[in-house]
């Protein structure tokens, strides 16, 4: 991966592999960790089933999440 | 209308005009470049983001304004990305469901879509680490 950057395997746990990045700058290590976390979160998010979603949608029909107050300030973010 | 076979929803009708394109894929899914939004039911807070490249790949997404009003403006003003400059942009965030009682939205890695050509990418906000798992439902009082 370019000059001076090495990917190393830190840990193998079940089907998960923790990777480390060896790079000259602290910043890029930090950035790669953040990328890694987002990828992991993406992967975790793919397991939802329609049955689960049905339960969730029912729960949300009694409003529980805070809706943005529409104080007449129009932000036309809704699309058709 | 075309039609596409999915694992979760069977055959779905697909309007080619409404396909969302992520030329770089999503993080960890570089080959998933075409997606389609499906409703999950009322109220329309959540949507399925169904891949049109992998029948088994679907995410639950929501408009982040539902949990964090002003989110989109904040993100867009922090981005130095020319791709989105002076564009009408829709933001979606991916929802992680550990159980129906425990859901989080990934506000750190939103999907931004340029509405003019329905093309987008997943961006990473490096400064907002507590946004990775933004809680949607915390305590369920019915027990």
PDB file of C-alpha atoms in Angstrom:
ATOM      1  CA  UNK A   1       0.000   0.000   0.000  1.00  0.00           C
ATOM      2  CA  UNK A   2       2.326   2.772  -1.112  1.00  0.00           C
ATOM      3  CA  UNK A   3       5.712   3.538   0.382  1.00  0.00           C
ATOM      4  CA  UNK A   4       6.214   3.075   4.091  1.00  0.00           C
ATOM      5  CA  UNK A   5       2.727   1.778   4.748  1.00  0.00           C
ATOM      6  CA  UNK A   6       2.236  -1.807   5.873  1.00  0.00           C
ATOM      7  CA  UNK A   7      -0.922  -3.603   6.841  1.00  0.00           C
ATOM      8  CA  UNK A   8      -0.410  -6.133   9.621  1.00  0.00           C
ATOM      9  CA  UNK A   9      -2.786  -8.645  11.123  1.00  0.00           C
ATOM     10  CA  UNK A  10      -3.072  -7.932  14.836  1.00  0.00           C
ATOM     11  CA  UNK A  11      -5.591 -10.521  15.883  1.00  0.00           C
ATOM     12  CA  UNK A  12      -7.834 -13.218  14.467  1.00  0.00           C
ATOM     13  CA  UNK A  13     -10.976 -13.843  16.454  1.00  0.00           C
ATOM     14  CA  UNK A  14     -13.473 -16.258  14.953  1.00  0.00           C
ATOM     15  CA  UNK A  15     -14.348 -14.886  11.561  1.00  0.00           C
ATOM     16  CA  UNK A  16     -13.054 -11.426  12.419  1.00  0.00           C
ATOM     17  CA  UNK A  17      -9.617 -10.156  11.676  1.00  0.00           C
ATOM     18  CA  UNK A  18      -8.234  -7.051  13.302  1.00  0.00           C
ATOM     19  CA  UNK A  19      -5.817  -5.258  11.060  1.00  0.00           C
ATOM     20  CA  UNK A  20      -3.266  -2.691  11.957  1.00  0.00           C
ATOM     21  CA  UNK A  21      -1.669  -0.140   9.718  1.00  0.00           C
ATOM     22  CA  UNK A  22       1.966   0.801   9.999  1.00  0.00           C
ATOM     23  CA  UNK A  23       2.522   4.209   8.546  1.00  0.00           C
ATOM     24  CA  UNK A  24       4.850   7.100   9.237  1.00  0.00           C
ATOM     25  CA  UNK A  25       2.217   9.544  10.355  1.00  0.00           C
ATOM     26  CA  UNK A  26      -0.112   9.208  13.339  1.00  0.00           C
ATOM     27  CA  UNK A  27      -2.784  10.958  11.417  1.00  0.00           C
ATOM     28  CA  UNK A  28      -3.085   8.346   8.720  1.00  0.00           C
ATOM     29  CA  UNK A  29      -3.268   5.566  11.303  1.00  0.00           C
ATOM     30  CA  UNK A  30      -6.114   7.354  12.963  1.00  0.00           C
ATOM     31  CA  UNK A  31      -7.855   7.840   9.648  1.00  0.00           C
ATOM     32  CA  UNK A  32      -7.537   4.203   8.707  1.00  0.00           C
ATOM     33  CA  UNK A  33      -9.045   3.187  12.027  1.00  0.00           C
ATOM     34  CA  UNK A  34     -11.999   5.407  11.340  1.00  0.00           C
ATOM     35  CA  UNK A  35     -12.456   3.929   7.854  1.00  0.00           C
ATOM     36  CA  UNK A  36     -12.227   0.475   9.396  1.00  0.00           C
ATOM     37  CA  UNK A  37     -14.898   1.319  11.964  1.00  0.00           C
ATOM     38  CA  UNK A  38     -17.277   2.596   9.334  1.00  0.00           C
ATOM     39  CA  UNK A  39     -16.742  -0.539   7.237  1.00  0.00           C
ATOM     40  CA  UNK A  40     -17.416  -2.685  10.267  1.00  0.00           C
ATOM     41  CA  UNK A  41     -20.551  -0.717  11.058  1.00  0.00           C
ATOM     42  CA  UNK A  42     -21.697  -1.097   7.443  1.00  0.00           C
ATOM     43  CA  UNK A  43     -21.216  -4.845   7.657  1.00  0.00           C
ATOM     44  CA  UNK A  44     -23.133  -5.049  10.904  1.00  0.00           C
ATOM     45  CA  UNK A  45     -25.984  -3.118   9.355  1.00  0.00           C
ATOM     46  CA  UNK A  46     -26.645  -5.683   6.623  1.00  0.00           C
ATOM     47  CA  UNK A  47     -28.275  -8.285   8.827  1.00  0.00           C
ATOM     48  CA  UNK A  48     -31.656  -6.659   9.402  1.00  0.00           C
ATOM     49  CA  UNK A  49     -34.634  -8.759   8.363  1.00  0.00           C
ATOM     50  CA  UNK A  50     -38.046  -7.568   7.183  1.00  0.00           C
ATOM     51  CA  UNK A  51     -39.599  -9.205  10.280  1.00  0.00           C
ATOM     52  CA  UNK A  52     -37.391  -7.158  12.589  1.00  0.00           C
ATOM     53  CA  UNK A  53     -38.214  -4.083  10.599  1.00  0.00           C
ATOM     54  CA  UNK A  54     -41.923  -4.681  10.970  1.00  0.00           C
ATOM     55  CA  UNK A  55     -41.568  -4.705  14.767  1.00  0.00           C
ATOM     56  CA  UNK A  56     -39.467  -1.576  14.662  1.00  0.00           C
ATOM     57  CA  UNK A  57     -41.827   0.337  12.412  1.00  0.00           C
ATOM     58  CA  UNK A  58     -44.695  -0.488  14.779  1.00  0.00           C
ATOM     59  CA  UNK A  59     -42.703   0.794  17.731  1.00  0.00           C
ATOM     60  CA  UNK A  60     -41.977   4.002  15.930  1.00  0.00           C
ATOM     61  CA  UNK A  61     -45.596   4.658  15.096  1.00  0.00           C
ATOM     62  CA  UNK A  62     -45.891   5.777  18.708  1.00  0.00           C
ATOM     63  CA  UNK A  63     -43.439   8.601  18.207  1.00  0.00           C
ATOM     64  CA  UNK A  64     -40.375   7.922  20.242  1.00  0.00           C
ATOM     65  CA  UNK A  65     -37.552   9.485  18.345  1.00  0.00           C
ATOM     66  CA  UNK A  66     -37.281  13.195  18.541  1.00  0.00           C
ATOM     67  CA  UNK A  67     -38.599  14.724  15.402  1.00  0.00           C
ATOM     68  CA  UNK A  68     -37.050  17.949  14.226  1.00  0.00           C
ATOM     69  CA  UNK A  69     -39.340  20.785  15.239  1.00  0.00           C
ATOM     70  CA  UNK A  70     -40.725  22.442  12.197  1.00  0.00           C
ATOM     71  CA  UNK A  71     -40.882  26.044  13.399  1.00  0.00           C
ATOM     72  CA  UNK A  72     -42.102  27.220  10.071  1.00  0.00           C
ATOM     73  CA  UNK A  73     -38.464  27.372   9.052  1.00  0.00           C
ATOM     74  CA  UNK A  74     -38.715  25.505   5.843  1.00  0.00           C
ATOM     75  CA  UNK A  75     -35.903  23.182   4.948  1.00  0.00           C
ATOM     76  CA  UNK A  76     -37.120  21.327   1.934  1.00  0.00           C
ATOM     77  CA  UNK A  77     -35.112  18.177   2.469  1.00  0.00           C
ATOM     78  CA  UNK A  78     -37.972  15.860   1.632  1.00  0.00           C
ATOM     79  CA  UNK A  79     -38.034  14.460  -1.807  1.00  0.00           C
ATOM     80  CA  UNK A  80     -40.879  12.651  -3.462  1.00  0.00           C
TER      81      UNK A  80
ATOM     82  CA  UNK B   1     -40.240  -0.246 -15.132  1.00  0.00           C
ATOM     83  CA  UNK B   2     -37.705  -2.982 -14.827  1.00  0.00           C
ATOM     84  CA  UNK B   3     -37.802  -5.646 -12.229  1.00  0.00           C
ATOM     85  CA  UNK B   4     -35.174  -7.077  -9.965  1.00  0.00           C
ATOM     86  CA  UNK B   5     -35.126 -10.165  -7.805  1.00  0.00           C
ATOM     87  CA  UNK B   6     -34.124  -9.645  -4.185  1.00  0.00           C
ATOM     88  CA  UNK B   7     -33.555 -12.065  -1.354  1.00  0.00           C
ATOM     89  CA  UNK B   8     -35.695 -10.245   1.198  1.00  0.00           C
ATOM     90  CA  UNK B   9     -38.505  -8.833  -0.900  1.00  0.00           C
ATOM     91  CA  UNK B  10     -38.777 -11.149  -3.876  1.00  0.00           C
ATOM     92  CA  UNK B  11     -39.279  -9.473  -7.225  1.00  0.00           C
ATOM     93  CA  UNK B  12     -39.381  -5.696  -6.951  1.00  0.00           C
ATOM     94  CA  UNK B  13     -40.324  -3.176  -9.650  1.00  0.00           C
ATOM     95  CA  UNK B  14     -37.464  -0.797 -10.374  1.00  0.00           C
ATOM     96  CA  UNK B  15     -37.897   2.562 -12.030  1.00  0.00           C
ATOM     97  CA  UNK B  16     -34.545   3.186 -13.766  1.00  0.00           C
ATOM     98  CA  UNK B  17     -34.952   6.927 -13.149  1.00  0.00           C
ATOM     99  CA  UNK B  18     -34.891   6.385  -9.398  1.00  0.00           C
ATOM    100  CA  UNK B  19     -31.816   4.209  -9.137  1.00  0.00           C
ATOM    101  CA  UNK B  20     -29.174   5.654  -6.823  1.00  0.00           C
ATOM    102  CA  UNK B  21     -25.591   5.267  -7.947  1.00  0.00           C
ATOM    103  CA  UNK B  22     -22.547   5.021  -5.714  1.00  0.00           C
ATOM    104  CA  UNK B  23     -19.691   4.621  -8.207  1.00  0.00           C
ATOM    105  CA  UNK B  24     -17.224   3.754  -5.436  1.00  0.00           C
ATOM    106  CA  UNK B  25     -19.620   1.414  -3.675  1.00  0.00           C
ATOM    107  CA  UNK B  26     -20.163   1.691   0.055  1.00  0.00           C
ATOM    108  CA  UNK B  27     -17.305   1.187   2.504  1.00  0.00           C
ATOM    109  CA  UNK B  28     -16.599  -2.528   2.628  1.00  0.00           C
ATOM    110  CA  UNK B  29     -18.863  -3.118  -0.369  1.00  0.00           C
ATOM    111  CA  UNK B  30     -16.947  -1.760  -3.342  1.00  0.00           C
ATOM    112  CA  UNK B  31     -19.004  -3.691  -5.876  1.00  0.00           C
ATOM    113  CA  UNK B  32     -22.370  -2.478  -4.638  1.00  0.00           C
ATOM    114  CA  UNK B  33     -22.786   0.563  -6.839  1.00  0.00           C
ATOM    115  CA  UNK B  34     -26.491   0.666  -7.629  1.00  0.00           C
ATOM    116  CA  UNK B  35     -29.198   0.912  -5.013  1.00  0.00           C
ATOM    117  CA  UNK B  36     -32.917   1.397  -4.791  1.00  0.00           C
ATOM    118  CA  UNK B  37     -34.973   2.852  -1.952  1.00  0.00           C
ATOM    119  CA  UNK B  38     -37.941   0.853  -0.706  1.00  0.00           C
ATOM    120  CA  UNK B  39     -40.449   1.877   1.911  1.00  0.00           C
ATOM    121  CA  UNK B  40     -40.673  -0.018   5.174  1.00  0.00           C
ATOM    122  CA  UNK B  41     -44.192   1.049   6.118  1.00  0.00           C
ATOM    123  CA  UNK B  42     -45.804   3.857   8.081  1.00  0.00           C
ATOM    124  CA  UNK B  43     -44.512   6.078   9.492  1.00  0.00           C
ATOM    125  CA  UNK B  44     -41.981   6.568   6.771  1.00  0.00           C
ATOM    126  CA  UNK B  45     -38.951   7.100   8.932  1.00  0.00           C
ATOM    127  CA  UNK B  46     -36.973   4.131   7.714  1.00  0.00           C
ATOM    128  CA  UNK B  47     -36.263   2.941   4.211  1.00  0.00           C
ATOM    129  CA  UNK B  48     -34.592  -0.098   2.807  1.00  0.00           C
ATOM    130  CA  UNK B  49     -31.612   0.657   0.634  1.00  0.00           C
ATOM    131  CA  UNK B  50     -31.602  -2.411  -1.558  1.00  0.00           C
ATOM    132  CA  UNK B  51     -28.540  -3.214  -3.632  1.00  0.00           C
ATOM    133  CA  UNK B  52     -29.237  -3.887  -7.300  1.00  0.00           C
ATOM    134  CA  UNK B  53     -25.889  -5.649  -7.648  1.00  0.00           C
ATOM    135  CA  UNK B  54     -26.326  -8.146  -4.816  1.00  0.00           C
ATOM    136  CA  UNK B  55     -29.846  -9.480  -4.230  1.00  0.00           C
ATOM    137  CA  UNK B  56     -29.040 -10.276  -0.603  1.00  0.00           C
ATOM    138  CA  UNK B  57     -27.590  -6.906   0.317  1.00  0.00           C
ATOM    139  CA  UNK B  58     -29.865  -4.326   1.899  1.00  0.00           C
ATOM    140  CA  UNK B  59     -29.431  -1.671   4.541  1.00  0.00           C
ATOM    141  CA  UNK B  60     -31.945   0.191   6.633  1.00  0.00           C
ATOM    142  CA  UNK B  61     -31.469   3.919   6.177  1.00  0.00           C
ATOM    143  CA  UNK B  62     -33.094   7.066   7.432  1.00  0.00           C
ATOM    144  CA  UNK B  63     -33.005  10.787   6.922  1.00  0.00           C
ATOM    145  CA  UNK B  64     -30.654  12.041   9.651  1.00  0.00           C
ATOM    146  CA  UNK B  65     -32.750  15.160  10.076  1.00  0.00           C
ATOM    147  CA  UNK B  66     -35.173  12.938  11.993  1.00  0.00           C
ATOM    148  CA  UNK B  67     -32.714  12.495  14.831  1.00  0.00           C
ATOM    149  CA  UNK B  68     -30.383  15.414  14.390  1.00  0.00           C
ATOM    150  CA  UNK B  69     -32.030  18.496  12.884  1.00  0.00           C
ATOM    151  CA  UNK B  70     -29.516  20.572  10.995  1.00  0.00           C
ATOM    152  CA  UNK B  71     -27.267  17.565  10.399  1.00  0.00           C
ATOM    153  CA  UNK B  72     -27.124  17.844   6.648  1.00  0.00           C
ATOM    154  CA  UNK B  73     -26.223  21.527   6.673  1.00  0.00           C
ATOM    155  CA  UNK B  74     -23.523  20.886   9.249  1.00  0.00           C
ATOM    156  CA  UNK B  75     -22.010  18.039   7.270  1.00  0.00           C
ATOM    157  CA  UNK B  76     -22.128  19.863   3.963  1.00  0.00           C
ATOM    158  CA  UNK B  77     -20.512  22.955   5.398  1.00  0.00           C
ATOM    159  CA  UNK B  78     -17.693  20.830   6.822  1.00  0.00           C
ATOM    160  CA  UNK B  79     -17.022  19.037   3.540  1.00  0.00           C
ATOM    161  CA  UNK B  80     -14.437  20.335   1.168  1.00  0.00           C
ATOM    162  CA  UNK B  81     -15.728  18.008  -1.501  1.00  0.00           C
ATOM    163  CA  UNK B  82     -16.284  19.680  -4.856  1.00  0.00           C
ATOM    164  CA  UNK B  83     -18.570  16.851  -5.844  1.00  0.00           C
ATOM    165  CA  UNK B  84     -21.293  18.227  -3.588  1.00  0.00           C
ATOM    166  CA  UNK B  85     -20.577  21.932  -3.805  1.00  0.00           C
ATOM    167  CA  UNK B  86     -23.590  24.063  -4.752  1.00  0.00           C
ATOM    168  CA  UNK B  87     -25.653  20.954  -5.283  1.00  0.00           C
ATOM    169  CA  UNK B  88     -28.943  19.782  -3.925  1.00  0.00           C
ATOM    170  CA  UNK B  89     -27.855  16.963  -1.655  1.00  0.00           C
ATOM    171  CA  UNK B  90     -29.859  14.356   0.165  1.00  0.00           C
ATOM    172  CA  UNK B  91     -28.298  12.723   3.214  1.00  0.00           C
ATOM    173  CA  UNK B  92     -29.114   9.224   4.411  1.00  0.00           C
ATOM    174  CA  UNK B  93     -27.608   7.407   7.350  1.00  0.00           C
ATOM    175  CA  UNK B  94     -27.355   3.671   7.822  1.00  0.00           C
ATOM    176  CA  UNK B  95     -29.167   2.178  10.786  1.00  0.00           C
ATOM    177  CA  UNK B  96     -27.669  -0.704  12.731  1.00  0.00           C
ATOM    178  CA  UNK B  97     -30.172  -2.911  14.503  1.00  0.00           C
ATOM    179  CA  UNK B  98     -28.784  -5.022  17.320  1.00  0.00           C
ATOM    180  CA  UNK B  99     -32.336  -5.728  18.415  1.00  0.00           C
ATOM    181  CA  UNK B 100     -35.568  -3.764  18.016  1.00  0.00           C
ATOM    182  CA  UNK B 101     -34.736  -2.237  21.417  1.00  0.00           C
ATOM    183  CA  UNK B 102     -31.245  -1.265  20.472  1.00  0.00           C
ATOM    184  CA  UNK B 103     -30.748   0.673  17.278  1.00  0.00           C
ATOM    185  CA  UNK B 104     -28.128   3.159  16.272  1.00  0.00           C
ATOM    186  CA  UNK B 105     -27.611   5.377  13.267  1.00  0.00           C
ATOM    187  CA  UNK B 106     -24.197   5.843  11.748  1.00  0.00           C
ATOM    188  CA  UNK B 107     -23.988   9.612  11.599  1.00  0.00           C
ATOM    189  CA  UNK B 108     -20.235   9.454  11.162  1.00  0.00           C
ATOM    190  CA  UNK B 109     -20.382   7.807   7.750  1.00  0.00           C
ATOM    191  CA  UNK B 110     -23.402   9.297   5.988  1.00  0.00           C
ATOM    192  CA  UNK B 111     -24.418   8.617   2.422  1.00  0.00           C
ATOM    193  CA  UNK B 112     -24.628  11.855   0.529  1.00  0.00           C
ATOM    194  CA  UNK B 113     -26.477  11.876  -2.757  1.00  0.00           C
ATOM    195  CA  UNK B 114     -26.290  14.568  -5.361  1.00  0.00           C
ATOM    196  CA  UNK B 115     -29.879  14.800  -6.492  1.00  0.00           C
ATOM    197  CA  UNK B 116     -29.139  16.195  -9.965  1.00  0.00           C
ATOM    198  CA  UNK B 117     -27.805  12.821 -11.142  1.00  0.00           C
ATOM    199  CA  UNK B 118     -28.759  10.659  -8.124  1.00  0.00           C
ATOM    200  CA  UNK B 119     -25.111   9.889  -7.623  1.00  0.00           C
ATOM    201  CA  UNK B 120     -23.529   9.715  -4.251  1.00  0.00           C
ATOM    202  CA  UNK B 121     -20.853   8.408  -1.993  1.00  0.00           C
ATOM    203  CA  UNK B 122     -20.365   7.428   1.586  1.00  0.00           C
ATOM    204  CA  UNK B 123     -18.286  10.079   3.280  1.00  0.00           C
ATOM    205  CA  UNK B 124     -16.408   9.765   6.543  1.00  0.00           C
ATOM    206  CA  UNK B 125     -16.429  12.513   9.137  1.00  0.00           C
ATOM    207  CA  UNK B 126     -13.156  12.136  10.968  1.00  0.00           C
ATOM    208  CA  UNK B 127     -13.904  14.631  13.704  1.00  0.00           C
ATOM    209  CA  UNK B 128     -17.205  13.189  14.863  1.00  0.00           C
ATOM    210  CA  UNK B 129     -16.307   9.913  16.493  1.00  0.00           C
ATOM    211  CA  UNK B 130     -19.241   9.815  18.883  1.00  0.00           C
ATOM    212  CA  UNK B 131     -21.493   9.798  15.848  1.00  0.00           C
ATOM    213  CA  UNK B 132     -20.604   6.271  14.784  1.00  0.00           C
ATOM    214  CA  UNK B 133     -23.378   4.740  16.876  1.00  0.00           C
ATOM    215  CA  UNK B 134     -25.893   7.461  17.482  1.00  0.00           C
ATOM    216  CA  UNK B 135     -28.620   5.889  19.634  1.00  0.00           C
ATOM    217  CA  UNK B 136     -32.132   5.879  18.206  1.00  0.00           C
ATOM    218  CA  UNK B 137     -34.048   4.040  20.888  1.00  0.00           C
ATOM    219  CA  UNK B 138     -32.511   3.909  24.271  1.00  0.00           C
ATOM    220  CA  UNK B 139     -34.843   2.633  26.934  1.00  0.00           C
ATOM    221  CA  UNK B 140     -37.908   0.631  26.259  1.00  0.00           C
ATOM    222  CA  UNK B 141     -40.330   1.296  29.077  1.00  0.00           C
ATOM    223  CA  UNK B 142     -42.678  -1.588  28.274  1.00  0.00           C
ATOM    224  CA  UNK B 143     -41.306  -4.523  30.147  1.00  0.00           C
TER     225      UNK B 143
END
